[in-house]
PDB file of C-alpha atoms in Angstrom:
ATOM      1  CA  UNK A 116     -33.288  -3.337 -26.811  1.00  0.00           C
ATOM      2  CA  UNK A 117     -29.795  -1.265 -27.280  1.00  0.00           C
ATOM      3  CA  UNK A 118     -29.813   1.989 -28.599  1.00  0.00           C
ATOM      4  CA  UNK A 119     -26.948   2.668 -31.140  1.00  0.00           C
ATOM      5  CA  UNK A 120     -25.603   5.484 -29.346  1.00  0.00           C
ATOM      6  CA  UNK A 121     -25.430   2.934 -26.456  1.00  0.00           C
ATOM      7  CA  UNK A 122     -23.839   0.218 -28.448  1.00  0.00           C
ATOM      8  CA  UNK A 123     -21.463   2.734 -29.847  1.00  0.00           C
ATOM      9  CA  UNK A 124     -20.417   4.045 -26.208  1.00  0.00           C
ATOM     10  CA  UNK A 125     -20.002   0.876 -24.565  1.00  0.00           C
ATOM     11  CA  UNK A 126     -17.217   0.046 -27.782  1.00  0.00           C
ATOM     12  CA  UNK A 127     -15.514   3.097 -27.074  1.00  0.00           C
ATOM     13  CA  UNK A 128     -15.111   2.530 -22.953  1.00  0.00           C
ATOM     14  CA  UNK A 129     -14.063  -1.218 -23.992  1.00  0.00           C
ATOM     15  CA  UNK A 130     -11.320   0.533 -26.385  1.00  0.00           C
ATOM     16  CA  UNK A 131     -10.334   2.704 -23.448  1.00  0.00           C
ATOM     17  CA  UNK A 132     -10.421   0.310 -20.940  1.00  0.00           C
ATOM     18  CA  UNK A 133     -12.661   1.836 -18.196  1.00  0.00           C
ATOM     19  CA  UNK A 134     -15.470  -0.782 -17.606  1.00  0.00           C
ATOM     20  CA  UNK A 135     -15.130  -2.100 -14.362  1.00  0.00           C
ATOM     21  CA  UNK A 136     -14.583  -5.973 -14.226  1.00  0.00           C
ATOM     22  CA  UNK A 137     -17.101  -7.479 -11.787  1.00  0.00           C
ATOM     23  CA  UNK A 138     -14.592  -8.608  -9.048  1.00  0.00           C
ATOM     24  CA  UNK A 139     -12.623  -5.855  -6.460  1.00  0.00           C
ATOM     25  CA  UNK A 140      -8.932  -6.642  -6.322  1.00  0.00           C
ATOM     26  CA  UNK A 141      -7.949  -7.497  -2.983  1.00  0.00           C
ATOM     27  CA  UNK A 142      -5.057  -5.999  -1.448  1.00  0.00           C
ATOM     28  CA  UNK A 143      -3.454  -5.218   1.922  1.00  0.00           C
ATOM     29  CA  UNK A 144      -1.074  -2.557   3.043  1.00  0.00           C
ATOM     30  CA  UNK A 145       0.935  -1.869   6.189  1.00  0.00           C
ATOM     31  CA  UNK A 146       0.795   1.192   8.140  1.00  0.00           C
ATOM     32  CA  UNK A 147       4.026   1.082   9.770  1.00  0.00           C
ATOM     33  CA  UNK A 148       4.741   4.580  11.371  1.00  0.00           C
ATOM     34  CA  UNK A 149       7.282   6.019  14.184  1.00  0.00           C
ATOM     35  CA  UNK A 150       6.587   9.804  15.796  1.00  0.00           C
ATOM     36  CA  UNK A 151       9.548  12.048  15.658  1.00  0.00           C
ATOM     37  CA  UNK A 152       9.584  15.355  17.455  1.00  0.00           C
ATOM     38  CA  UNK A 153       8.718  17.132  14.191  1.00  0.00           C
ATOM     39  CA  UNK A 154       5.937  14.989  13.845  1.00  0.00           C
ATOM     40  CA  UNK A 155       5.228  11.246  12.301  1.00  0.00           C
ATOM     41  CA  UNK A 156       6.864   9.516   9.613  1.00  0.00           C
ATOM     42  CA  UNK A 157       5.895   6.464   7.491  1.00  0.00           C
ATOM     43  CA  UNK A 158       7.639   3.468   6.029  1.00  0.00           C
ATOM     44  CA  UNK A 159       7.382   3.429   2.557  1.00  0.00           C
ATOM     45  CA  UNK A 160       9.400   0.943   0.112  1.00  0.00           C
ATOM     46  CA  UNK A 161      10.454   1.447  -3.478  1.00  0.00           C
ATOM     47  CA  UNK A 162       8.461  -0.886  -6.054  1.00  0.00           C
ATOM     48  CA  UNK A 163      10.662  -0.868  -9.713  1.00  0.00           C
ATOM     49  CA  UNK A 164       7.804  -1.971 -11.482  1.00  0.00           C
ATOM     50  CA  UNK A 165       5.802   1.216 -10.748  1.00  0.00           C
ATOM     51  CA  UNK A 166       8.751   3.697 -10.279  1.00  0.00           C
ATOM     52  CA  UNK A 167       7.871   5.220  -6.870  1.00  0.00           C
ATOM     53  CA  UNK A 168       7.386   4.805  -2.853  1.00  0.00           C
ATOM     54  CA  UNK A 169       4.083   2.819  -1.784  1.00  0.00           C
ATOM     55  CA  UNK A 170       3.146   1.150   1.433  1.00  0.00           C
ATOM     56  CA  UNK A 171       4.336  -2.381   2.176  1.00  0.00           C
ATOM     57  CA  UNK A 172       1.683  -5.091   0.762  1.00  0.00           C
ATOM     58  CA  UNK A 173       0.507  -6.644  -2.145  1.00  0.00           C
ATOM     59  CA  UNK A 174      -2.911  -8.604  -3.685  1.00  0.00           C
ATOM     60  CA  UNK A 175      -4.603 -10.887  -1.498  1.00  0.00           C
ATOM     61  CA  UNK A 176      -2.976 -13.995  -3.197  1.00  0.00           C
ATOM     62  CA  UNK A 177      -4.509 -17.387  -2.510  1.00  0.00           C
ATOM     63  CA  UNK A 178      -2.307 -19.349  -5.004  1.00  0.00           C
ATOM     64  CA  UNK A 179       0.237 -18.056  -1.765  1.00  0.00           C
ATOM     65  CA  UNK A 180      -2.069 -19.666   0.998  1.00  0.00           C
ATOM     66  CA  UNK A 181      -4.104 -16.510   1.961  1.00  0.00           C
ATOM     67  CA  UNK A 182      -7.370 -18.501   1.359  1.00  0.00           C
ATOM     68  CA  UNK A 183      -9.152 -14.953   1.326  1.00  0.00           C
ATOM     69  CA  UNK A 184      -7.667 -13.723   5.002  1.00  0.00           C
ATOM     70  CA  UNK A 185      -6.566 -10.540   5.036  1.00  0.00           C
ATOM     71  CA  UNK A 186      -4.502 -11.326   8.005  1.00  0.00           C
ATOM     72  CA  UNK A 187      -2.559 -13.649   6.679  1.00  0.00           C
ATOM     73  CA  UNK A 188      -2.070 -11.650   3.697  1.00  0.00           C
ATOM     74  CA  UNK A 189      -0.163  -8.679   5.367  1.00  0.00           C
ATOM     75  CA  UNK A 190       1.512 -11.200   7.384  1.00  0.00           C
ATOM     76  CA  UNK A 191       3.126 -12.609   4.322  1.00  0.00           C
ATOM     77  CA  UNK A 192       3.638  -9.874   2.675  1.00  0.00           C
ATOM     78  CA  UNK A 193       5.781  -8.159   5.222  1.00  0.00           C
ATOM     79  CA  UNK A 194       7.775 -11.635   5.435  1.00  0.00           C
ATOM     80  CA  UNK A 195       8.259 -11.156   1.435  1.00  0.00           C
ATOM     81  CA  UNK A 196       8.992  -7.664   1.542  1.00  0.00           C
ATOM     82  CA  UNK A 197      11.032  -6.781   4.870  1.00  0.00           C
ATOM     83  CA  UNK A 198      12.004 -10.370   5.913  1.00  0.00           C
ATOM     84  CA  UNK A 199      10.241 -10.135   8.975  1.00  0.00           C
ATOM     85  CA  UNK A 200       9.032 -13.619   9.285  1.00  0.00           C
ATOM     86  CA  UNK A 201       5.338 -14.559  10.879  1.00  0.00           C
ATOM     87  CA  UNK A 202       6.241 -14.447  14.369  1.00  0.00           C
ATOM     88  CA  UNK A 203       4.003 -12.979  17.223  1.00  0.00           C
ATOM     89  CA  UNK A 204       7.335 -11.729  19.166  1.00  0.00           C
ATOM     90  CA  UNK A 205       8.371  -9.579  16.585  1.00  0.00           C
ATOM     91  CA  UNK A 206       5.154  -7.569  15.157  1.00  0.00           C
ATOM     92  CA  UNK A 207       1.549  -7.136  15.867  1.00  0.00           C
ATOM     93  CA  UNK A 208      -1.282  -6.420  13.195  1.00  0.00           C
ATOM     94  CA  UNK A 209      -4.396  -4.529  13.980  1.00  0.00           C
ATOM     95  CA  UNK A 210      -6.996  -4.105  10.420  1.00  0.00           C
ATOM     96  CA  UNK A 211      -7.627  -0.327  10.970  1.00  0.00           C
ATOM     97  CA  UNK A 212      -9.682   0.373   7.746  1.00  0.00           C
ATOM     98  CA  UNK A 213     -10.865  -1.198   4.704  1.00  0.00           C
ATOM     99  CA  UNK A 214     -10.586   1.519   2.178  1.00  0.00           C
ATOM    100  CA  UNK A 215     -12.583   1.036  -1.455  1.00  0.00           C
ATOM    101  CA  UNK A 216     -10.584   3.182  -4.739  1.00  0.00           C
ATOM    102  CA  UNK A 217     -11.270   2.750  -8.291  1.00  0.00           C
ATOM    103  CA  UNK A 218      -8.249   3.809  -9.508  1.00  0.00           C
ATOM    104  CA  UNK A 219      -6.014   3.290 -12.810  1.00  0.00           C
ATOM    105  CA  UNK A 220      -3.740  -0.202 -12.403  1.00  0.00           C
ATOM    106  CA  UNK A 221       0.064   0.290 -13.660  1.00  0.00           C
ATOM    107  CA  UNK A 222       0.418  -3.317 -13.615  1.00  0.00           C
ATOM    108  CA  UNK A 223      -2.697  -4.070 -16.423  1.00  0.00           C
ATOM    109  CA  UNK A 224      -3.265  -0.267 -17.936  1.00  0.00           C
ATOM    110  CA  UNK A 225      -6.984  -0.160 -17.162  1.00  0.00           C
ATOM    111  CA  UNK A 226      -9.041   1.537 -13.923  1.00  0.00           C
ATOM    112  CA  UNK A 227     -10.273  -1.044 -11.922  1.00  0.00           C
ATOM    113  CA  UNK A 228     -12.068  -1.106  -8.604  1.00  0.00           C
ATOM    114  CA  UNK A 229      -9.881  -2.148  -5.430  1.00  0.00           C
ATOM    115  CA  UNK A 230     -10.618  -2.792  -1.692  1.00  0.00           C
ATOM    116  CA  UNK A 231      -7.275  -2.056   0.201  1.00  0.00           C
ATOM    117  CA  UNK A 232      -7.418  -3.746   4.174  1.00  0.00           C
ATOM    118  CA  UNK A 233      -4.452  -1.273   5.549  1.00  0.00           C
ATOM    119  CA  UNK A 234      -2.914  -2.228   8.950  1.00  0.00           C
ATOM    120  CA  UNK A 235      -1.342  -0.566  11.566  1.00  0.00           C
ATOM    121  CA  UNK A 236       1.896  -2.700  12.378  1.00  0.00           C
ATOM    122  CA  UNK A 237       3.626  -2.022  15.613  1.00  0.00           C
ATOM    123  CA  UNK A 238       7.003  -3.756  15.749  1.00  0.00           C
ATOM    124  CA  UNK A 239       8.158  -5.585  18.812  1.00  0.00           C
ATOM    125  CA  UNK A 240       5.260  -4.364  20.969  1.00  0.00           C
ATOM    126  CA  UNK A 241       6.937  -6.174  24.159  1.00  0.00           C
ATOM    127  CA  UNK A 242      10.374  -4.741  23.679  1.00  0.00           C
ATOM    128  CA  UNK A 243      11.073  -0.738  24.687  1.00  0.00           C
ATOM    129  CA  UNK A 244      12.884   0.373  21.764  1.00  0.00           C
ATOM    130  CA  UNK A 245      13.746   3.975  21.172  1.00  0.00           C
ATOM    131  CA  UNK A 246      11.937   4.948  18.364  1.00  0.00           C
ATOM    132  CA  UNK A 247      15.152   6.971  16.573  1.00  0.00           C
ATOM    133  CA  UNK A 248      16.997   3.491  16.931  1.00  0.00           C
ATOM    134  CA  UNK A 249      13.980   1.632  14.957  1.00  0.00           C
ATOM    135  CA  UNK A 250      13.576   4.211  12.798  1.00  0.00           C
ATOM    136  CA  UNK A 251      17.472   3.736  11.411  1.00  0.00           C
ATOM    137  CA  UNK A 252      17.161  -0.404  11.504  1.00  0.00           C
ATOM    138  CA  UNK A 253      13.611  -0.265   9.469  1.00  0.00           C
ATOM    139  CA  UNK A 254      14.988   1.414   6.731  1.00  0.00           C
ATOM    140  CA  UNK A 255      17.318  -1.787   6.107  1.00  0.00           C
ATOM    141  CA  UNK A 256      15.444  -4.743   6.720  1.00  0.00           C
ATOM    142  CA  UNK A 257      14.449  -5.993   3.203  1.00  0.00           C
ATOM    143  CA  UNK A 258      17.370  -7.352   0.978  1.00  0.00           C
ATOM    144  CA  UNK A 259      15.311  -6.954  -2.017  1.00  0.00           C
ATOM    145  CA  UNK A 260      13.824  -3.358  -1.889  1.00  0.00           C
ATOM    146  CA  UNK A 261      14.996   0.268  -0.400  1.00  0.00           C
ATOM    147  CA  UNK A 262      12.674   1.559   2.310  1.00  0.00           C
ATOM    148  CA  UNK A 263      12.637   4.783   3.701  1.00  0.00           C
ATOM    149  CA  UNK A 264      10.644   6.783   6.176  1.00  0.00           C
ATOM    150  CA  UNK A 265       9.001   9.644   4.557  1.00  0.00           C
ATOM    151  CA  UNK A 266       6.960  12.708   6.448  1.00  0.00           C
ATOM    152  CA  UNK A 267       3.503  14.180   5.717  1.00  0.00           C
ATOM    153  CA  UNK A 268       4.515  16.900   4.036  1.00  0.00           C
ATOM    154  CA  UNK A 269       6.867  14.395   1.811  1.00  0.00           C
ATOM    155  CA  UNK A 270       3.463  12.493   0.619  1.00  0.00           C
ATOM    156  CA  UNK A 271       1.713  15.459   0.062  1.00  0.00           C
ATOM    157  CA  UNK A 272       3.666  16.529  -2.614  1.00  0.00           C
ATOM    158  CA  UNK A 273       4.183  13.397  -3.411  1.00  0.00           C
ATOM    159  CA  UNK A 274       7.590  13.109  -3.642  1.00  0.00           C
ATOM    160  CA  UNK A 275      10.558  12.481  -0.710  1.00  0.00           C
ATOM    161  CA  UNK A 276      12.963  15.016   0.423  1.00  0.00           C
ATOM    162  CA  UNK A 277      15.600  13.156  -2.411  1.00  0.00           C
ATOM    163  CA  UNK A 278      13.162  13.878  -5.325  1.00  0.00           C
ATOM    164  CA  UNK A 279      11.367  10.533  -6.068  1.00  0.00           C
ATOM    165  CA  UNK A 280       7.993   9.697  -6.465  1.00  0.00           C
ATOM    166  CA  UNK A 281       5.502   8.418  -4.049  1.00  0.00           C
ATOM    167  CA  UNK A 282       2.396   6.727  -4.860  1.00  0.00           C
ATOM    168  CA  UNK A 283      -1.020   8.546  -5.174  1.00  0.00           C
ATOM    169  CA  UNK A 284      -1.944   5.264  -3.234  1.00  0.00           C
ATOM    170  CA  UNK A 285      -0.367   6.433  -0.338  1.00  0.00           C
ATOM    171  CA  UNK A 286      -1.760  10.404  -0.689  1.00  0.00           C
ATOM    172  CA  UNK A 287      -4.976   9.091  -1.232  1.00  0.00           C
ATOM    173  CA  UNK A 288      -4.944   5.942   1.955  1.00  0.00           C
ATOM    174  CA  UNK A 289      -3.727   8.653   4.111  1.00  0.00           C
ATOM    175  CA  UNK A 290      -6.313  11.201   3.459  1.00  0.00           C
ATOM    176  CA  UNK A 291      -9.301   8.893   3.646  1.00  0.00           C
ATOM    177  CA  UNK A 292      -7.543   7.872   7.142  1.00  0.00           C
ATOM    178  CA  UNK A 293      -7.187  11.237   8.451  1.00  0.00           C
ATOM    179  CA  UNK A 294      -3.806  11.105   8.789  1.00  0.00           C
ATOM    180  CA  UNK A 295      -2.753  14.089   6.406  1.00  0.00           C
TER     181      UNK A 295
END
């Protein structure tokens, strides 16, 4: 039996938008880092729908061929996103971390409950490349979005040196990663 009090609350979080739907969105991100002398810096691209810096990734999408692998997720997505295409000479992917947020979606304007796989991308792991040298190619790889390394500090306050907004994705990845 439902209480009317309990009726009445569960209309109220349905008007606000805060039940939880029973399925996790899926999503992968890539950690794609090079170490300065003042310390490390991340590669973080611009996304116009949401306004700010974020990691590279997106959903796990199986209408794209994922077929639920994670793997092949980030490997697409960084073929989308920085035209690096799937091939083992150029980058290697390690899953790191799966990292579980409930956390307000821009996208759909309700919390919902994601599971983020993040990976830690190393880029031409058979080539010696000086890092300052990547560091200045990375930053124009995609033709569709601006990237830009950003420091600790940077996503801390969550926003770059240039005065635009990072993600609370990224603060939050990062601290449950121990890397800020």
């Amino acid at each position: 039996m439902v209480l009317s009090w309990e009726s009445s609350l569960a209309g109220f979080f349905r008007k606000i938008k805060i039940i939880p739907q029973r399925l996790t969105q899926r999503a992968v991100f890539a950690l794609i880092t090079t170490e300065q002398e003042d310390g490390r810096y991340y590669l973080l691209q611009w996304n116009p729908k949401w306004n700010c810096y974020n990691f590279i990734g997106g959903k796990v999408d199986n209408e794209s061929g994922d077929n639920d692998n994670v793997a092949r997720a980030i490997r697409r997505e960084i073929a989308e996103e920085i035209g690096i295409g799937n091939l083992d000479e150029i980058f290697e992917e390690r899953e790191i971390e799966q990292i579980n947020l409930w956390q307000f979606s821009q996208r759909e304007k309700r919390f919902k409950s994601y599971c983020f796989s993040i990976f830690r991308i190393q880029l031409f792991p058979d080539l010696p490349v000086d890092r300052q040298k990547m560091k200045r190619a990375l930053r124009w790889l995609s033709t569709k979005h601006n990237n830009i390394y950003v420091s600790s500090e940077e996503i801390k306050m969550l926003r770059t040196n240039c005065g635009k907004p990072i993600s609370r994705t990224v603060q939050r990845i990062l601290l449950k990663l121990g890397e800020i």
